[in-house]
């Protein structure tokens, strides 16, 4: 029978561990970690994400602040804000919530973030360090997936891991991390030009799906006993819900889960671990700054 990779429960446990460490450090007179967020414009989803990061920060005893800018902010203005955050010794780490308005080049902004404060792990420097297995801030979602597999004791050594989706923030880094010493998976990375996708996914001992297409992965694409990680998040209208919508993933769980040994629910799988990874990175930055 399928067992749940319960990201929500694990996130609560790790948040408790972080909160304990913060309590210990502040009791010793050390400054609490400070996570800041930059929010440009009034995109609803971005506001929700930033609010949940703020809430999680408070839950573990961090200081948190949000720098809000209007949608017509120019790249130069935002670069000035980044410079200010880079230089503020009271801020350990910060994130720039994406997407940014069209007039701003996202890569210019990301690469202006000090690598030492880049707790999202998006700068070229941190991505490079990660690939070279150097000490780096690893981006939150791939790090969360690795934490989930590790903490649930999923055997990875020598296993065939198929990652579907090659984005810079999920598929490519998680494929890299799981192929490394320590995880030791044999990794196949698939994308929209992959031929015979189902044939490949059916070979996966561990199947990680991050394609952004609702319920794309069906039962015929999954091997019996596979470990399934569904990264996708989609809001679809649902009149039976008070909110008017429900959340589904990239996998058709109603038919796939019964074939799996382990599976992440959506919601409550990868998502909560993403925020926890950001907190872990911020604590790490704080510990480097304040010893
Ligand atoms: P992107 O849109 O950046 O990347 C999607 C990837 O999927 C691309 O590499 C694309 O290939 C590939 N792809 C698209 N269609 C197919 C197909 N038919 N067959 C095989 N591969 C395909 O998505 P993200 O990585 O940013 O996000 C993926 C999903 O994960 C989304 O639903 C997003 O909302 C969710 N997400 C969830 C997070 C969480 O915390 N749980 C965090 C981040 C994202 P190609 O490169 O060839 O175009």
Tab-separated table of C-alpha atoms in Angstrom, residues 75-221:
chain	number	residue	atom	x	y	z
A	75	UNK	CA	15.181	48.026	-13.014
A	76	UNK	CA	17.492	50.809	-11.728
A	77	UNK	CA	15.217	51.476	-8.756
A	78	UNK	CA	15.074	47.799	-7.903
A	79	UNK	CA	18.855	47.479	-8.240
A	80	UNK	CA	19.184	50.337	-5.712
A	81	UNK	CA	16.927	48.420	-3.328
A	82	UNK	CA	19.047	45.283	-3.813
A	83	UNK	CA	22.203	47.275	-3.039
A	84	UNK	CA	20.620	48.505	0.177
A	85	UNK	CA	19.670	44.961	1.239
A	86	UNK	CA	23.131	43.635	0.363
A	87	UNK	CA	24.715	46.249	2.613
A	88	UNK	CA	22.311	46.034	5.575
A	89	UNK	CA	24.204	44.045	8.247
A	90	UNK	CA	20.955	43.250	10.085
A	91	UNK	CA	19.561	41.224	7.171
A	92	UNK	CA	20.941	37.682	6.856
A	93	UNK	CA	19.123	36.696	3.706
A	94	UNK	CA	16.428	37.870	1.343
A	95	UNK	CA	14.367	36.716	-1.568
A	96	UNK	CA	13.086	38.618	-4.560
A	97	UNK	CA	9.638	37.214	-5.279
A	98	UNK	CA	9.283	36.188	-8.939
A	99	UNK	CA	7.893	36.877	-11.461
A	100	UNK	CA	8.951	40.525	-11.786
A	101	UNK	CA	7.143	43.023	-14.025
A	102	UNK	CA	8.117	42.892	-17.718
A	103	UNK	CA	10.278	46.040	-17.699
A	104	UNK	CA	12.716	44.374	-15.262
A	105	UNK	CA	15.236	41.756	-16.371
A	106	UNK	CA	14.994	39.023	-13.742
A	107	UNK	CA	18.495	37.665	-14.263
A	108	UNK	CA	20.011	41.159	-13.802
A	109	UNK	CA	18.236	41.429	-10.469
A	110	UNK	CA	19.045	37.898	-9.313
A	111	UNK	CA	22.718	38.301	-10.095
A	112	UNK	CA	22.843	41.576	-8.147
A	113	UNK	CA	21.880	39.698	-4.972
A	114	UNK	CA	24.881	39.086	-2.739
A	115	UNK	CA	25.589	35.308	-2.944
A	116	UNK	CA	25.995	35.358	0.857
A	117	UNK	CA	22.390	36.559	1.234
A	118	UNK	CA	20.924	34.578	-1.657
A	119	UNK	CA	18.843	32.184	0.471
A	120	UNK	CA	16.775	31.230	-2.586
A	121	UNK	CA	20.000	29.914	-4.179
A	122	UNK	CA	19.163	31.482	-7.541
A	123	UNK	CA	22.354	33.466	-8.268
A	124	UNK	CA	24.809	32.104	-10.834
A	125	UNK	CA	27.427	31.908	-8.068
A	126	UNK	CA	25.315	29.663	-5.842
A	127	UNK	CA	24.186	27.486	-8.753
A	128	UNK	CA	27.853	27.104	-9.801
A	129	UNK	CA	28.928	26.266	-6.252
A	130	UNK	CA	26.131	23.704	-5.989
A	131	UNK	CA	27.192	21.988	-9.226
A	132	UNK	CA	30.797	21.858	-7.993
A	133	UNK	CA	29.572	20.366	-4.671
A	134	UNK	CA	30.948	23.401	-2.833
A	135	UNK	CA	29.219	24.991	0.128
A	136	UNK	CA	26.233	26.806	-1.404
A	137	UNK	CA	22.714	27.969	-0.791
A	138	UNK	CA	20.723	25.354	-2.679
A	139	UNK	CA	17.400	26.540	-4.060
A	140	UNK	CA	14.464	25.798	-1.856
A	141	UNK	CA	12.312	23.335	-3.820
A	142	UNK	CA	15.107	20.930	-4.864
A	143	UNK	CA	16.522	21.118	-1.342
A	144	UNK	CA	13.052	20.357	0.058
A	145	UNK	CA	12.700	17.302	-2.184
A	146	UNK	CA	16.082	16.007	-1.016
A	147	UNK	CA	15.108	16.594	2.630
A	148	UNK	CA	11.848	14.714	2.114
A	149	UNK	CA	13.629	11.682	0.601
A	150	UNK	CA	16.366	11.720	3.231
A	151	UNK	CA	14.154	12.156	6.299
A	152	UNK	CA	11.766	9.417	5.162
A	153	UNK	CA	14.735	7.100	4.669
A	154	UNK	CA	14.008	6.489	0.995
A	155	UNK	CA	16.776	4.362	-0.463
A	156	UNK	CA	18.420	6.255	-3.326
A	157	UNK	CA	21.794	4.592	-3.904
A	158	UNK	CA	21.940	3.057	-7.379
A	159	UNK	CA	18.254	3.762	-7.988
A	160	UNK	CA	17.034	5.075	-11.307
A	161	UNK	CA	15.587	8.515	-10.730
A	162	UNK	CA	13.632	10.063	-13.592
A	163	UNK	CA	13.047	13.812	-13.343
A	164	UNK	CA	10.412	15.230	-15.690
A	165	UNK	CA	10.951	18.972	-16.248
A	166	UNK	CA	14.282	20.818	-16.571
A	167	UNK	CA	13.562	24.273	-15.146
A	168	UNK	CA	16.381	26.154	-13.451
A	169	UNK	CA	14.496	26.267	-10.165
A	170	UNK	CA	13.330	22.646	-9.868
A	171	UNK	CA	14.158	19.948	-12.440
A	172	UNK	CA	17.753	20.753	-13.332
A	173	UNK	CA	19.019	21.310	-9.754
A	174	UNK	CA	17.190	18.318	-8.279
A	175	UNK	CA	18.595	16.086	-11.051
A	176	UNK	CA	22.061	17.350	-10.171
A	177	UNK	CA	21.639	16.891	-6.421
A	178	UNK	CA	20.310	13.343	-6.648
A	179	UNK	CA	23.112	12.227	-8.971
A	180	UNK	CA	25.718	13.335	-6.417
A	181	UNK	CA	27.670	11.273	-3.902
A	182	UNK	CA	25.432	10.713	-0.916
A	183	UNK	CA	22.273	10.191	-2.950
A	184	UNK	CA	24.015	8.222	-5.738
A	185	UNK	CA	21.018	7.912	-8.047
A	186	UNK	CA	21.351	7.263	-11.750
A	187	UNK	CA	19.382	10.195	-13.131
A	188	UNK	CA	17.499	10.698	-16.380
A	189	UNK	CA	16.303	14.262	-17.003
A	190	UNK	CA	13.299	14.579	-19.338
A	191	UNK	CA	11.699	17.623	-20.969
A	192	UNK	CA	9.212	18.592	-23.635
A	193	UNK	CA	11.408	17.255	-26.463
A	194	UNK	CA	11.936	13.843	-24.831
A	195	UNK	CA	10.748	10.998	-27.028
A	196	UNK	CA	8.806	8.047	-25.625
A	197	UNK	CA	8.410	9.740	-22.254
A	198	UNK	CA	6.154	7.036	-20.803
A	199	UNK	CA	8.722	4.360	-21.618
A	200	UNK	CA	11.304	6.279	-19.607
A	201	UNK	CA	9.072	7.195	-16.662
A	202	UNK	CA	8.036	3.521	-16.393
A	203	UNK	CA	11.688	2.709	-15.629
A	204	UNK	CA	11.812	5.091	-12.672
A	205	UNK	CA	12.387	3.784	-9.165
A	206	UNK	CA	12.006	7.406	-8.099
A	207	UNK	CA	9.864	9.656	-10.297
A	208	UNK	CA	10.026	13.409	-9.772
A	209	UNK	CA	7.520	15.433	-11.772
A	210	UNK	CA	7.828	19.212	-12.256
A	211	UNK	CA	6.263	20.101	-15.585
A	212	UNK	CA	3.434	22.475	-14.708
A	213	UNK	CA	0.678	20.454	-16.440
A	214	UNK	CA	-2.294	19.348	-14.324
A	215	UNK	CA	-2.568	15.558	-13.846
A	216	UNK	CA	-0.259	14.900	-16.793
A	217	UNK	CA	1.284	11.732	-15.348
A	218	UNK	CA	-1.139	8.801	-15.496
A	219	UNK	CA	-0.993	5.244	-14.142
A	220	UNK	CA	0.357	3.742	-17.376
A	221	UNK	CA	3.471	5.944	-17.011
